[in-house]
Short mmCIF file of C-alpha atoms and ligand atoms in Angstrom, two decimals:
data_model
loop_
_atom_site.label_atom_id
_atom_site.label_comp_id
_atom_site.label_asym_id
_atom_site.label_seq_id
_atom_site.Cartn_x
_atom_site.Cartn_y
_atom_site.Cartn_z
CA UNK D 1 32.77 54.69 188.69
CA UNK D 2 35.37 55.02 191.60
CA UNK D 3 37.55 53.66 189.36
CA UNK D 4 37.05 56.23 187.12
CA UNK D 5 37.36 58.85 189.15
CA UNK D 6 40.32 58.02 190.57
CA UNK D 7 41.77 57.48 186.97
CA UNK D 8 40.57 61.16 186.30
CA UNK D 9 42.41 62.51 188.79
CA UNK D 10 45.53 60.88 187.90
CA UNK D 11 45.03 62.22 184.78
CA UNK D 12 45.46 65.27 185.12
CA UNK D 13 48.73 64.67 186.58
CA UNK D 14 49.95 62.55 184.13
CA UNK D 15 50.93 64.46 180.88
CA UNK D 16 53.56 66.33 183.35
CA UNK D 17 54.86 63.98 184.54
CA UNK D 18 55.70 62.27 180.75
CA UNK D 19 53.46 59.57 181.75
CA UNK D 20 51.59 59.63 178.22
CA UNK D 21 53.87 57.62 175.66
CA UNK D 22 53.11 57.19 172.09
CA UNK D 23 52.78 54.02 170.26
CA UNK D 24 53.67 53.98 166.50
CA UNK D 25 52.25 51.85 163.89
CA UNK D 26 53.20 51.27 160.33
CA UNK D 27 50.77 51.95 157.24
CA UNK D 28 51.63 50.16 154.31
CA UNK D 29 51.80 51.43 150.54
CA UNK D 30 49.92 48.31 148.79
CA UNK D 31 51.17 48.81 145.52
CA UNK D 32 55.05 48.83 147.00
CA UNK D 33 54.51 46.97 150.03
CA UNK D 34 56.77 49.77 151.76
CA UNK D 35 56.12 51.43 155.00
CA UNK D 36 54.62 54.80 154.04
CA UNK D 37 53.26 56.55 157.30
CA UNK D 38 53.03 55.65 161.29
CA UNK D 39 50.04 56.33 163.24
CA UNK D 40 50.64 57.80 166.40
CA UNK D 41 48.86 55.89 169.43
CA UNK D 42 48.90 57.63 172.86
CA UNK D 43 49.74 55.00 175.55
CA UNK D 44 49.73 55.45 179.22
CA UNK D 45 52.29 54.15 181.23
CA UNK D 46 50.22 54.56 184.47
CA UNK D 47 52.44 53.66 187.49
CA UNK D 48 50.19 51.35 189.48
CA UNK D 49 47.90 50.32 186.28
CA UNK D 50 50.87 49.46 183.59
CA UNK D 51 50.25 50.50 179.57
CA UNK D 52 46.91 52.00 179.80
CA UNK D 53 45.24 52.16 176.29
CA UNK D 54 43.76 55.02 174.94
CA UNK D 55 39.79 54.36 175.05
CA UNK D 56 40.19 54.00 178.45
CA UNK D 57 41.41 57.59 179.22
CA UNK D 58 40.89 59.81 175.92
CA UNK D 59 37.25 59.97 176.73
CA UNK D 60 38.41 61.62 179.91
CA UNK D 61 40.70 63.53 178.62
CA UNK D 62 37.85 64.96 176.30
CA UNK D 63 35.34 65.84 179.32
CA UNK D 64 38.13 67.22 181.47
CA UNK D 65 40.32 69.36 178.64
CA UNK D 66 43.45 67.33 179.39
CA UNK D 67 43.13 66.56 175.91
CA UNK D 68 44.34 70.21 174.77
CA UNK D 69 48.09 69.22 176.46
CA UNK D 70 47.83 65.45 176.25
CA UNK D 71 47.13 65.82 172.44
CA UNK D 72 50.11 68.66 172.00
CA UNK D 73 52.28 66.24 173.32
CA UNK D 74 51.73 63.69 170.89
CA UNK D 75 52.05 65.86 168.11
CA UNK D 76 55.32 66.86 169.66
CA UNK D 77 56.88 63.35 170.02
CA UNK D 78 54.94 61.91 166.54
CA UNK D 79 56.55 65.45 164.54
CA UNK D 80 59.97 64.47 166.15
CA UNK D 81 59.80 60.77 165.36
CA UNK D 82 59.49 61.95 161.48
CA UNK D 83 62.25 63.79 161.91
CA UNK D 84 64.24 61.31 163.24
CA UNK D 85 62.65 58.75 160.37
CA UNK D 86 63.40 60.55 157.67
CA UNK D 87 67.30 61.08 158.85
CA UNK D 88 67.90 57.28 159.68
CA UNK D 89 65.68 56.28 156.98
CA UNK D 90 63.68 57.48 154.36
CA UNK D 91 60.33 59.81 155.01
CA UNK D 92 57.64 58.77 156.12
CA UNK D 93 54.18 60.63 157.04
CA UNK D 94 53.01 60.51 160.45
CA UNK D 95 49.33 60.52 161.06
CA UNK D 96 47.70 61.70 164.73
CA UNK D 97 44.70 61.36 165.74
CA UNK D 98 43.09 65.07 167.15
CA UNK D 99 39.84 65.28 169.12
CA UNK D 100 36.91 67.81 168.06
CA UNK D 101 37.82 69.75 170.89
CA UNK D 102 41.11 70.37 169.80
CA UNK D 103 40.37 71.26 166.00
CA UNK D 104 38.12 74.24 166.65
CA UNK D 105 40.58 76.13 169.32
CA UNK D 106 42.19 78.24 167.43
CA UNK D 107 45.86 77.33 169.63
CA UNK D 108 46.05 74.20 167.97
CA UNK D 109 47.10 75.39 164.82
CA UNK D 110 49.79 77.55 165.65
CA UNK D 111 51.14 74.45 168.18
CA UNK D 112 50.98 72.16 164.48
CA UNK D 113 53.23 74.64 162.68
CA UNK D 114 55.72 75.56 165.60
CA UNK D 115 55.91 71.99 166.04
CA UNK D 116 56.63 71.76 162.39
CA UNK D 117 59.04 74.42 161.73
CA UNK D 118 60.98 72.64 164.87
CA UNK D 119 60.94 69.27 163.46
CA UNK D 120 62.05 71.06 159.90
CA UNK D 121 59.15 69.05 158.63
CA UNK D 122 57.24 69.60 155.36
CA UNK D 123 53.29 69.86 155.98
CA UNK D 124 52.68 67.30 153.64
CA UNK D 125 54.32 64.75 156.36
CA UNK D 126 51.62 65.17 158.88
CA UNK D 127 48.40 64.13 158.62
CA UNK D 128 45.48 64.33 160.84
CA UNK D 129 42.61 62.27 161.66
CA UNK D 130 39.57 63.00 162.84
CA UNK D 131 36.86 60.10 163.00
CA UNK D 132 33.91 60.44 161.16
CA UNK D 133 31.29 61.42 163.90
CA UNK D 134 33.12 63.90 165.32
CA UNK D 135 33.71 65.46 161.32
CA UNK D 136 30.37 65.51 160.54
CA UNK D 137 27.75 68.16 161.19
CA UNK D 138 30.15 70.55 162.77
CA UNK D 139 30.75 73.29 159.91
CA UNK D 140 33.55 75.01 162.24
CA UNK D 141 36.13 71.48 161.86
CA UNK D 142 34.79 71.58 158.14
CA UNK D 143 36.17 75.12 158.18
CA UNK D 144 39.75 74.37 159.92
CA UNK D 145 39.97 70.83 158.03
CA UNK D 146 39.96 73.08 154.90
CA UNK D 147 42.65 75.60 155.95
CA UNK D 148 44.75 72.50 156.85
CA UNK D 149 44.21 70.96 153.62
CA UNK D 150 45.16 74.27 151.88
CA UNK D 151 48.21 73.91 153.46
CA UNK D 152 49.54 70.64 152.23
CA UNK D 153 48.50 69.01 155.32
CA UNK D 154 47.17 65.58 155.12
CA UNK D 155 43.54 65.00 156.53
CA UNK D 156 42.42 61.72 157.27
CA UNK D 157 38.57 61.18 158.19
CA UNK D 158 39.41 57.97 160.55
CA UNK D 159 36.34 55.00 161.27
CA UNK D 160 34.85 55.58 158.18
CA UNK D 161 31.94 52.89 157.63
CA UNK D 162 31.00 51.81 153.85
CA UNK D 163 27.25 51.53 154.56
CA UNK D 164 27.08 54.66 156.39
CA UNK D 165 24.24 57.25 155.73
CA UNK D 166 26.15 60.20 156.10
CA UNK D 167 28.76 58.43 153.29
CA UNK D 168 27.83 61.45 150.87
CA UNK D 169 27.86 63.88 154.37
CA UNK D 170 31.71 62.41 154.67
CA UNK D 171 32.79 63.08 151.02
CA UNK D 172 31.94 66.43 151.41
CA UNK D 173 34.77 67.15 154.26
CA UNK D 174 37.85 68.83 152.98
CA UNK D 175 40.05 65.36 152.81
CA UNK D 176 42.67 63.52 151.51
CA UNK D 177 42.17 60.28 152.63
CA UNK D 178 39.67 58.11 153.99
CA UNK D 179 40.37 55.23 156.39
CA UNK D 180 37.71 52.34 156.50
CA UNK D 181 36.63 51.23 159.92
CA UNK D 182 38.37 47.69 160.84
CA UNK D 183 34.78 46.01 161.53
CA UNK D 184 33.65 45.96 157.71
CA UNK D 185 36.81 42.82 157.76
CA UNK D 186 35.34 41.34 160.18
CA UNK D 187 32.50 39.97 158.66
CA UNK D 188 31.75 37.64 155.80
CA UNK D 189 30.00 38.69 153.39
CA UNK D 190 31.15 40.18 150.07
CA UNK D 191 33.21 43.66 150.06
CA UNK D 192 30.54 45.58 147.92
CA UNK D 193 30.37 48.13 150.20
CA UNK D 194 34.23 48.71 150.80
CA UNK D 195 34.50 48.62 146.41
CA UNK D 196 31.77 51.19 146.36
CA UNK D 197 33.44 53.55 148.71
CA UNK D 198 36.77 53.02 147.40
CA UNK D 199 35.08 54.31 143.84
CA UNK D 200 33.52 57.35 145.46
CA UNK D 201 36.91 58.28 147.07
CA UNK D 202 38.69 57.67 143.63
CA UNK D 203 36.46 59.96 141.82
CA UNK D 204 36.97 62.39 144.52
CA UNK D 205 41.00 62.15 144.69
CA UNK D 206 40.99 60.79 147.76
CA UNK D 207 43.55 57.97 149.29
CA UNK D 208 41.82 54.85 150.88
CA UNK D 209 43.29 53.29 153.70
CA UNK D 210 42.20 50.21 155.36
CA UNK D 211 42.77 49.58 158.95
CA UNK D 212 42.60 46.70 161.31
CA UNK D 213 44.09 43.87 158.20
CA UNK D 214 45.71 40.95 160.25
CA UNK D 215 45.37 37.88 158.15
CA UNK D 216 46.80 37.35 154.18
CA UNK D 217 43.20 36.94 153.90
CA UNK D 218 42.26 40.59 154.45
CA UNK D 219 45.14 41.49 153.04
CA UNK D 220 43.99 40.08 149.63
CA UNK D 221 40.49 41.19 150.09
CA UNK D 222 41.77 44.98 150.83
CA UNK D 223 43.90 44.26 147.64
CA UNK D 224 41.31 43.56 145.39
CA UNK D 225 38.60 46.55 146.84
CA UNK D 226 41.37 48.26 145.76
CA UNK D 227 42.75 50.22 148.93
CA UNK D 228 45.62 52.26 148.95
CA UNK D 229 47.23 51.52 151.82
CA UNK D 230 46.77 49.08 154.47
CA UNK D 231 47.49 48.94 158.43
CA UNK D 232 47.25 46.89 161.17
CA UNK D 233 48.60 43.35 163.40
CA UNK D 234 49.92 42.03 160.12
CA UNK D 235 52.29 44.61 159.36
CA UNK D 236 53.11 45.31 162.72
CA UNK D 237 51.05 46.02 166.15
CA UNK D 238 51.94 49.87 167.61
CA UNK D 239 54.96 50.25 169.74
CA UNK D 240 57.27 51.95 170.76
CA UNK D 241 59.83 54.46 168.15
CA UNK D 242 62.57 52.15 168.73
CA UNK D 243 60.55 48.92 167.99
CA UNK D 244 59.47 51.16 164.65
CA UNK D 245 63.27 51.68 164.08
CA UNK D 246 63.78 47.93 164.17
CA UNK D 247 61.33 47.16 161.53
CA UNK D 248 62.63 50.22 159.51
CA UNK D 249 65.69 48.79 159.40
CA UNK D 250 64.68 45.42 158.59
CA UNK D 251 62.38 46.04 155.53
CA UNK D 252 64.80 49.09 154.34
CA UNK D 253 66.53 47.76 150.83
P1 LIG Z 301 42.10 54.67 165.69
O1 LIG Z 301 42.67 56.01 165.39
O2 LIG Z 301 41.07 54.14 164.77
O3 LIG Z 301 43.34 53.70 165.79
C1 LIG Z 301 43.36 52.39 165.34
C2 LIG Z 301 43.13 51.42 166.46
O4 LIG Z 301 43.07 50.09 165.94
C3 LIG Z 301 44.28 51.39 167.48
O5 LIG Z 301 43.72 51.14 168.76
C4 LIG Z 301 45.10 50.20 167.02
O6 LIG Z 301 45.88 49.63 168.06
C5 LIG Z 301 44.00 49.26 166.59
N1 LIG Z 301 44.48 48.30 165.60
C6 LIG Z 301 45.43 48.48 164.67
N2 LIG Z 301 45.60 47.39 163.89
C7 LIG Z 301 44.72 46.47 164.35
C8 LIG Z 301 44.40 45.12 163.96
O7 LIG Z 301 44.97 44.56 163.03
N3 LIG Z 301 43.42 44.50 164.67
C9 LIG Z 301 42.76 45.11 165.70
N4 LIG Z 301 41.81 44.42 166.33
N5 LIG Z 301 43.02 46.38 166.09
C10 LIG Z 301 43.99 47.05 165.42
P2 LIG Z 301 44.17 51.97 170.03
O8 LIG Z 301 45.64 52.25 169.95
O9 LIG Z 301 43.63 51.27 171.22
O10 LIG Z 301 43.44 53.34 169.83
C11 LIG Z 301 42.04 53.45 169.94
C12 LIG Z 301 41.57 54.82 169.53
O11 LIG Z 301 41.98 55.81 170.47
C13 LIG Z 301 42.16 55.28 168.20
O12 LIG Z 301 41.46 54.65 167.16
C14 LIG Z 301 41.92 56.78 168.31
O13 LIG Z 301 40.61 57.11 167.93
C15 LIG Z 301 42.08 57.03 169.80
N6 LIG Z 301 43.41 57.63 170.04
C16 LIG Z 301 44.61 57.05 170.16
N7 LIG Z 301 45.59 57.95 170.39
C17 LIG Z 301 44.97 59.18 170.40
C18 LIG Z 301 45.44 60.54 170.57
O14 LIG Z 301 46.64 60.83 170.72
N8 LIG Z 301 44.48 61.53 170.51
C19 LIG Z 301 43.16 61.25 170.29
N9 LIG Z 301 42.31 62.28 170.25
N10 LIG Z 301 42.69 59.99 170.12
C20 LIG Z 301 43.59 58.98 170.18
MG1 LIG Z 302 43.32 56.95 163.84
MG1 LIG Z 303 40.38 54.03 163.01
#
């Protein structure tokens, strides 16, 4: 609790002094096996505490509105990265994640397109993700999702569970891509659920993604559900841009 407070106050501190770093990690086409997109991971780089990750302070960020700065300036860095991508490489989409707090002020958006028009980037290489509690039941992100969408913006609902009761609640969101929650390849039993929901996004137009794959074994298993794309430890864990650069360069043709 002390702990906490103390990491609360430090907080607040942090953003301006470029403490927050972000982490990037590749998302695999599964048809091409290419690197498609990066997800952009804040890190802190606390000075006493080392590479704090980001369940341990983005709650606090949330409570304490940090998050409205904090979360600009990973849209900054993950918009220039893209840039930078696309001009040592070939484009690729980067994805950030965006608290509920952020979607429904009205700031954010103009920050995504002057962030944009900096970066020269097209809308259609940036997409956001919002997890699937925060999505749900509030009509106002429904509302700004949309607008996004309209835009050429890509909007990723992030966590997504097969089994979930609100699957049909979900499907309704103005989306382009679903991402499965990690834990459904983490268990044994048979991938009905993950087939089913990859159907139901199909006949919907949306992109599947699954997240968390670190063994051939999931790998296959995502294969054969019939994902999309695929991310996680077997690909490559997040880092930092230049690590990203490295692997670029190494799978490039
Ligand atoms: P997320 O958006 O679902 O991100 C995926 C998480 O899964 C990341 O954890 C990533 O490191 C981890 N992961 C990726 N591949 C694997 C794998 O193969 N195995 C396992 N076990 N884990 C894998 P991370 O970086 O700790 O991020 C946790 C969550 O924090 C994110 O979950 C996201 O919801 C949130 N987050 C991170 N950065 C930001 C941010 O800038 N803004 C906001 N609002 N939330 C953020
Ligand atoms: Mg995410
Ligand atoms: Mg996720």
């Amino acid at each position: 609790m002390l702990e906490d407070l103390q990491l609360e106050r430090d907080l607040t501190v942090a953003v301006e002094r470029g403490e927050i770093v972000v982490y990037f990690q590749p998302q695999v086409d599964l048809a091409s096996e290419r690197v498609v997109a990066m997800e952009a991971l804040a890190r802190w780089k606390h000075p006493q505490r080392g590479i704090v990750g980001p369940d341990a302070f983005i709650p606090i960020a949330e409570r304490n509105g940090v998050i409205h700065t904090l979360g600009e300036a990973v849209l900054q860095t993950a918009c220039r990265y893209a840039s930078s991508v696309a001009s040592k490489f070939w484009p690729v989409e980067v994805a950030v994640n965006a608290s509920a707090d952020q979607l429904t002020t009205p700031w954010f958006f103009d920050r995504i397109h002057a962030h944009l028009a900096h970066c020269e980037l097209e809308a259609r290489y940036l997409t956001i993700e919002v997890t699937e509690s925060q999505a749900i039941g509030n009509p106002e992100i429904a509302r700004q999702l949309g607008v996004l969408r309209e835009e050429g913006f890509g909007i990723s609902i992030d966590d997504v569970w097969p089994e979930s009761v609100s699957t049909d609640r979900v499907l309704a969101l103005p989306a382009t891509e679903l991402k499965v929650d990690r834990s459904v390849l983490y268990r044994d039993d048979d991938d009905e659920g993950l087939r089913s929901l990859v159907a139901l996004g199909r006949e919907r137009g949306l992109r599947v993604v699954a997240e968390g794959v670190e063994t051939r074994g999931q790998l296959a298993r995502v294969k054969a559900a019939g994902c999309d794309r695929a991310q996680g430890y077997l690909f490559g864990r997040p880092g930092p841009s230049d690590d990203m650069d490295d692997l670029l360069a190494s799978t490039g043709d």
